[in-house]
Tab-separated table of C-alpha atoms and ligand atoms in Angstrom:
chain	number	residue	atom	x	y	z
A	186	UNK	CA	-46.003	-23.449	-80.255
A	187	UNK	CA	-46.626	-25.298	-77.140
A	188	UNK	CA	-47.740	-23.738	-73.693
A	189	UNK	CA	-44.877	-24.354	-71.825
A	190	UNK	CA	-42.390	-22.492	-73.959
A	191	UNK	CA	-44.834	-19.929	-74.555
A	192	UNK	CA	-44.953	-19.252	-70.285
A	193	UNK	CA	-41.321	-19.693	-70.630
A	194	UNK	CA	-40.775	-16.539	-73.253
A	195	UNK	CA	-43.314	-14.570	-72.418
A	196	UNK	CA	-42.850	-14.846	-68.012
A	197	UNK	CA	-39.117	-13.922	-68.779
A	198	UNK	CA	-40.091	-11.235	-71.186
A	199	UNK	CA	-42.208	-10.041	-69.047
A	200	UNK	CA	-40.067	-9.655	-66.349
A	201	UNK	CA	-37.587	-7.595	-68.353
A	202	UNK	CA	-39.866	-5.281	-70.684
A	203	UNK	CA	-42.177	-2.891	-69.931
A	204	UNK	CA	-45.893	-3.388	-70.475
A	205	UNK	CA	-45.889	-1.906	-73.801
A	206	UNK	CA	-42.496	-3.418	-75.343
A	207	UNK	CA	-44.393	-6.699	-73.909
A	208	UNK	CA	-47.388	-6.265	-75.565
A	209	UNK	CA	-45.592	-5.454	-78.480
A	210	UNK	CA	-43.239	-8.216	-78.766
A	211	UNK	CA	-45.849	-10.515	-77.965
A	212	UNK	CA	-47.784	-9.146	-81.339
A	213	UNK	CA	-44.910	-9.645	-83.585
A	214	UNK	CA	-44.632	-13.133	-82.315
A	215	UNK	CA	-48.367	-13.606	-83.710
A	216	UNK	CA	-47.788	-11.316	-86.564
A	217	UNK	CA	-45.191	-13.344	-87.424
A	218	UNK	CA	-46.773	-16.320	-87.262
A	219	UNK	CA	-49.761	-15.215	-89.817
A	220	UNK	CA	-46.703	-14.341	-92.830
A	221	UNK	CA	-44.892	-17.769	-91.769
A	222	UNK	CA	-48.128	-19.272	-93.059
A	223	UNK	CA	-47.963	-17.354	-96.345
A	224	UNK	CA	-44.226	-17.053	-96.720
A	225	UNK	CA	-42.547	-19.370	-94.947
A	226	UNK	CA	-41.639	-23.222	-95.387
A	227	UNK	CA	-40.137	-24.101	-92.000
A	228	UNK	CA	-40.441	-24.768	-88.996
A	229	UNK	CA	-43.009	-22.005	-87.022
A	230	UNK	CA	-42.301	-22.066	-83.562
A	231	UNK	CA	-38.701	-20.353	-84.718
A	232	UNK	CA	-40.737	-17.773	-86.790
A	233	UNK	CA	-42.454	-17.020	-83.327
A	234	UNK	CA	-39.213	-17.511	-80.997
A	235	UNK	CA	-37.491	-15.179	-83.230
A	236	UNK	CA	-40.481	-12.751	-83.088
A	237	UNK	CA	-41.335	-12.641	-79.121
A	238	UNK	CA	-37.082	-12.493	-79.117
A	239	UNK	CA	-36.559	-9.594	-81.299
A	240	UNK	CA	-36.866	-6.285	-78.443
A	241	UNK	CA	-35.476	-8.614	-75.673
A	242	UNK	CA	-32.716	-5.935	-75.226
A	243	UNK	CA	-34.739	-3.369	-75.387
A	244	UNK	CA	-35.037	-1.914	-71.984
A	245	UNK	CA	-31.170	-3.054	-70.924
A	246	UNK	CA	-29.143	-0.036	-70.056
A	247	UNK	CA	-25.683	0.525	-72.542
A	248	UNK	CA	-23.366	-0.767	-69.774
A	249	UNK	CA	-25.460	-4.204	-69.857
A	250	UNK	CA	-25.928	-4.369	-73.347
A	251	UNK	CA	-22.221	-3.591	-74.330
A	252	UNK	CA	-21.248	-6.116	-71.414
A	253	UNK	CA	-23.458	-8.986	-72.666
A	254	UNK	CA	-22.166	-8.526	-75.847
A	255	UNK	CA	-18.624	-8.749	-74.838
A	256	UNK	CA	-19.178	-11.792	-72.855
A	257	UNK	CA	-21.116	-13.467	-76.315
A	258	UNK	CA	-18.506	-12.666	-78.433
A	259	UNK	CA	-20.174	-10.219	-80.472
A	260	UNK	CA	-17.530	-7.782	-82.456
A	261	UNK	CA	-19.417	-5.881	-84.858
A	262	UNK	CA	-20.546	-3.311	-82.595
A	263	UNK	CA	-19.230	0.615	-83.396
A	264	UNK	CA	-18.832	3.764	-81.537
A	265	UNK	CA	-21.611	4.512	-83.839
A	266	UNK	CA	-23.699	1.823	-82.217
A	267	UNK	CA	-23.107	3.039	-78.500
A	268	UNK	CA	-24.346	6.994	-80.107
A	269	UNK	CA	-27.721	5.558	-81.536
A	270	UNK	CA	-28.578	2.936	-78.713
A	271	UNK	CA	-31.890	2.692	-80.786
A	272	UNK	CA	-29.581	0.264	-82.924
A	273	UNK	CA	-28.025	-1.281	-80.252
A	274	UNK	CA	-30.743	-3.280	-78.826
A	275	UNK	CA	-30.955	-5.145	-82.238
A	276	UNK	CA	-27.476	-5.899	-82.379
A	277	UNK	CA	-27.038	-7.439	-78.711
A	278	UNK	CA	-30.423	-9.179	-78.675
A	279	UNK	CA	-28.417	-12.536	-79.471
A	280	UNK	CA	-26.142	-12.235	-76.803
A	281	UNK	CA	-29.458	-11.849	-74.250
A	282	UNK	CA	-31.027	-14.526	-76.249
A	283	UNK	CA	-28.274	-16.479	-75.661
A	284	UNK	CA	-27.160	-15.369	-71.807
A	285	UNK	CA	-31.124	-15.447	-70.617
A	286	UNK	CA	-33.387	-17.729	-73.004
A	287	UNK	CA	-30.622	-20.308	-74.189
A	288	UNK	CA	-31.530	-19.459	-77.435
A	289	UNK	CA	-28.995	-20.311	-79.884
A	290	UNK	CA	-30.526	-21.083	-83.270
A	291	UNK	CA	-28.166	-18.850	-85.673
A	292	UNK	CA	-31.210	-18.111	-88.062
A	293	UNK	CA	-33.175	-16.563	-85.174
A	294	UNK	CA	-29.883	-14.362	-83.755
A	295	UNK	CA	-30.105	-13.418	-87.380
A	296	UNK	CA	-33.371	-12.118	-87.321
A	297	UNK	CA	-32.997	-10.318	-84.455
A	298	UNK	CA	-30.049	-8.187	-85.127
A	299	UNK	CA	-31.365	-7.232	-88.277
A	300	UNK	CA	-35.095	-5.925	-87.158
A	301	UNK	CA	-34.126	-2.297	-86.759
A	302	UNK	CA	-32.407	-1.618	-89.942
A	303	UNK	CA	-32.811	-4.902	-92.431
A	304	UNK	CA	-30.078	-5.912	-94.610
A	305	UNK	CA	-29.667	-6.722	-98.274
A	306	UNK	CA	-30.311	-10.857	-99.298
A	307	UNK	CA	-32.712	-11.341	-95.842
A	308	UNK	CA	-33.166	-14.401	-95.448
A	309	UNK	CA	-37.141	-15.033	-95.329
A	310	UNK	CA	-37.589	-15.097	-91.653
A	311	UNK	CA	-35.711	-12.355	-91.388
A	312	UNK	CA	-37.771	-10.299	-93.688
A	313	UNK	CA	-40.819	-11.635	-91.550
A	314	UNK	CA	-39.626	-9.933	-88.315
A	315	UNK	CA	-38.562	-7.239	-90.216
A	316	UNK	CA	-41.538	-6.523	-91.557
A	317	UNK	CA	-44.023	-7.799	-88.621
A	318	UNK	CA	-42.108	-5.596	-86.311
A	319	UNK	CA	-43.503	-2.518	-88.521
A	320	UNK	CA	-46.897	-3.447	-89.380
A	321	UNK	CA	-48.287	-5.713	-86.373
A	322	UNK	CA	-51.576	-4.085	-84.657
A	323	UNK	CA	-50.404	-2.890	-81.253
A	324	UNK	CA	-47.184	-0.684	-82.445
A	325	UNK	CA	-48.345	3.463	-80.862
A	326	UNK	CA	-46.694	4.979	-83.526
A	327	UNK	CA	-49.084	6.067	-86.092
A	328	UNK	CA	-47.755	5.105	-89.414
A	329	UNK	CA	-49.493	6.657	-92.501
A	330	UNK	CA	-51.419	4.463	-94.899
A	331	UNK	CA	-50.351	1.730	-92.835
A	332	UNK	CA	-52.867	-0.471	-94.980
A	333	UNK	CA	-50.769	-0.483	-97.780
A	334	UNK	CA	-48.034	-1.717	-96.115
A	335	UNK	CA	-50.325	-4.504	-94.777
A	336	UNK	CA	-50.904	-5.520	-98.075
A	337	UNK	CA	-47.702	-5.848	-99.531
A	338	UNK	CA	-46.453	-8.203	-96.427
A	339	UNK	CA	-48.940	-10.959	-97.189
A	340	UNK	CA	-48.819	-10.248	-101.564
A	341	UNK	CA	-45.276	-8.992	-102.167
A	342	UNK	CA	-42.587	-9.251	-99.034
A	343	UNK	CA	-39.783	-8.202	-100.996
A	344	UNK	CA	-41.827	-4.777	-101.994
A	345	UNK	CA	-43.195	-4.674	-98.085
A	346	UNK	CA	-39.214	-4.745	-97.019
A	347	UNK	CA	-38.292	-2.624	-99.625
A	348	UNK	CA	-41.595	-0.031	-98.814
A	349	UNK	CA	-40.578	-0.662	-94.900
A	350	UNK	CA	-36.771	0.165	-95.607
A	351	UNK	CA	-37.655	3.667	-97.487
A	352	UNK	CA	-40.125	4.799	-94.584
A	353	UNK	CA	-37.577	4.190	-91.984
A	354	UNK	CA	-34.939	6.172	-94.589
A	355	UNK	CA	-37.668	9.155	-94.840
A	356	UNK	CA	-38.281	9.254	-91.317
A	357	UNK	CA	-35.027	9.343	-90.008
A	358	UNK	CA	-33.336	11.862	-92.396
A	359	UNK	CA	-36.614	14.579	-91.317
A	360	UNK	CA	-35.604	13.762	-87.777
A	361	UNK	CA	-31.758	14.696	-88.642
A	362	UNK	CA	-30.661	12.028	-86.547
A	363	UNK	CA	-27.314	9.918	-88.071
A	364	UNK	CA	-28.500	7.245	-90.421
A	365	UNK	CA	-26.971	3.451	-89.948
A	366	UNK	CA	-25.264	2.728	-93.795
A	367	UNK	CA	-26.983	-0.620	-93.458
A	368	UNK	CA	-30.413	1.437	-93.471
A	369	UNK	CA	-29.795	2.880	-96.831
A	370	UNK	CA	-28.118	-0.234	-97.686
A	371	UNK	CA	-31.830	-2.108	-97.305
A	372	UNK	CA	-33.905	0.457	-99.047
A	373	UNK	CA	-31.377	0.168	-102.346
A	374	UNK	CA	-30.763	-3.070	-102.290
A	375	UNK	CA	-34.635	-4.190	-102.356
A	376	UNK	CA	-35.451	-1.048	-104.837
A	377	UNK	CA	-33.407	-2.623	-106.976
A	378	UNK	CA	-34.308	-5.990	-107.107
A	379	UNK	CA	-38.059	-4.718	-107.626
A	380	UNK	CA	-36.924	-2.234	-110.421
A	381	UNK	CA	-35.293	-5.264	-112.122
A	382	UNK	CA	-38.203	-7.957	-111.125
A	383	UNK	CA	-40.973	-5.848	-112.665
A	384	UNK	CA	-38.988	-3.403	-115.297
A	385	UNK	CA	-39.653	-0.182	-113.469
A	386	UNK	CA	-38.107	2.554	-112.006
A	387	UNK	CA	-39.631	3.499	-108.325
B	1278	DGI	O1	-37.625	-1.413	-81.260
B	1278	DGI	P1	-38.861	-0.911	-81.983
B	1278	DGI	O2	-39.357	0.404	-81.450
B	1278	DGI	O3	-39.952	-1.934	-82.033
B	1278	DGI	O4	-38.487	-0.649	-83.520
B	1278	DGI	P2	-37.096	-0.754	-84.292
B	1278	DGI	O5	-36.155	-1.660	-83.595
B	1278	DGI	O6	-37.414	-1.088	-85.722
B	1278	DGI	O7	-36.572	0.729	-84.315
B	1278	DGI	C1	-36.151	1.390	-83.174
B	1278	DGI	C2	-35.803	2.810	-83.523
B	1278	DGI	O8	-34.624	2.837	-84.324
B	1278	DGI	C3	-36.857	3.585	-84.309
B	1278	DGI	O9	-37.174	4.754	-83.572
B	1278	DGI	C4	-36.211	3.970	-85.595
B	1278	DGI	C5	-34.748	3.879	-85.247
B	1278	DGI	N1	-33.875	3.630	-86.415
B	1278	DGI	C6	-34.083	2.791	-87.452
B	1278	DGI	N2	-33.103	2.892	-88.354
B	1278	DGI	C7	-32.238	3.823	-87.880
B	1278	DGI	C8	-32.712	4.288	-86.633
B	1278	DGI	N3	-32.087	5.221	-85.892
B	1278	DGI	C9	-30.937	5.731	-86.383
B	1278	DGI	N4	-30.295	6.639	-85.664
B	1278	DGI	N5	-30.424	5.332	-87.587
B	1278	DGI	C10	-31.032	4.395	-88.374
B	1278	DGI	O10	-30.527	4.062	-89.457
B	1279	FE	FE1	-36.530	-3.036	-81.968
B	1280	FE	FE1	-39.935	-4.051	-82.096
């Protein structure tokens, strides 16, 4: 990725995130980057883009995110959305991507709205920012045998997602807070295709 797109993302970026949503985005940019080499066939700088992209709605109040995505066209937004902003951000990062960075590339709007809770069939990039988003080096939450997770992005993505997916499933239910379908949706679909892949029953 050349400098001058680099100071492009990351001067606009900074000027809308806080230090440590920066810092963070900027590490699943390079996280990214390191399973693009092992996973992916395309082009990189998208891998990145999408990575560096991912929390760009982050810090937006629900006014500005609900407004952007009105003005971008984007439908598939519930009351259930506007009561767990935490899945918000993900779902109106393409409209900012679009309203902010010019960013348009339908694979990396993709990736974006799917960070927080995955989907079933990913795509591969979007299984990269899925999974860099949880496992890159400068994330404050303290995740337990993190290391294992580590692993299975750079040997088995599919098991990482599906590892990733039943984490987030865990962690949420002991928290009480309401659970997004397409969370549980994630965690089955990729248990299954690894129950199937290797004959056993997880
Ligand atoms: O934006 P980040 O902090 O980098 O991480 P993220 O976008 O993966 O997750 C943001 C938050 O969303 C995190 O605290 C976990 C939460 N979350 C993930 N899945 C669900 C969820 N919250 C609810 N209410 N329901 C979910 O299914
Ligand atoms: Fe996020
Ligand atoms: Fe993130």
């Amino acid at each position: 990725m050349n400098q001058q797109t680099i100071n492009m993302i990351e001067g606009k970026l900074y000027a809308t995130l806080d230090e440590h949503r920066f810092l963070h985005s900027r590490s699943v940019a390079f996280t990214a980057a390191t399973l693009a080499m092992r996973w992916y066939k395309g082009e990189m700088d998208r891998v990145m883009i999408a990575g560096y992209m991912h929390d760009c709605a982050k810090c937006k109040s629900i006014p500005e995110m609900l407004s952007a995505a009105e003005e971008w066209d984007i439908f598939n937004i519930t009351e259930f959305h506007i009561q767990n902003p935490q899945l918000l951000h993900a779902m109106v990062g393409p409209a900012i991507a679009q309203a902010e960075y010019g960013i348009f590339d339908r694979e990396i709007h993709d990736a974006i709205s799917t960070h927080t809770t995955g989907a079933p069939k990913m795509s591969i990039m979007q299984k990269i920012i899925y999974v860099a988003d949880f496992i890159e080096p400068v994330r404050d939450t303290v995740i337990k045998h993190i290391e294992n997770y580590r692993e299975a992005a750079f040997t088995d993505i599919d098991k990482a997602v599906y590892m990733i997916a039943q984490s987030t499933v865990d962690h949420i239910t002991s928290k009480g807070v309401p659970i997004d379908p397409v969370t549980v949706a994630t965690r089955d679909y990729y248990k299954k295709l690894i129950e199937e892949r290797d004959g056993i029953s997880l």
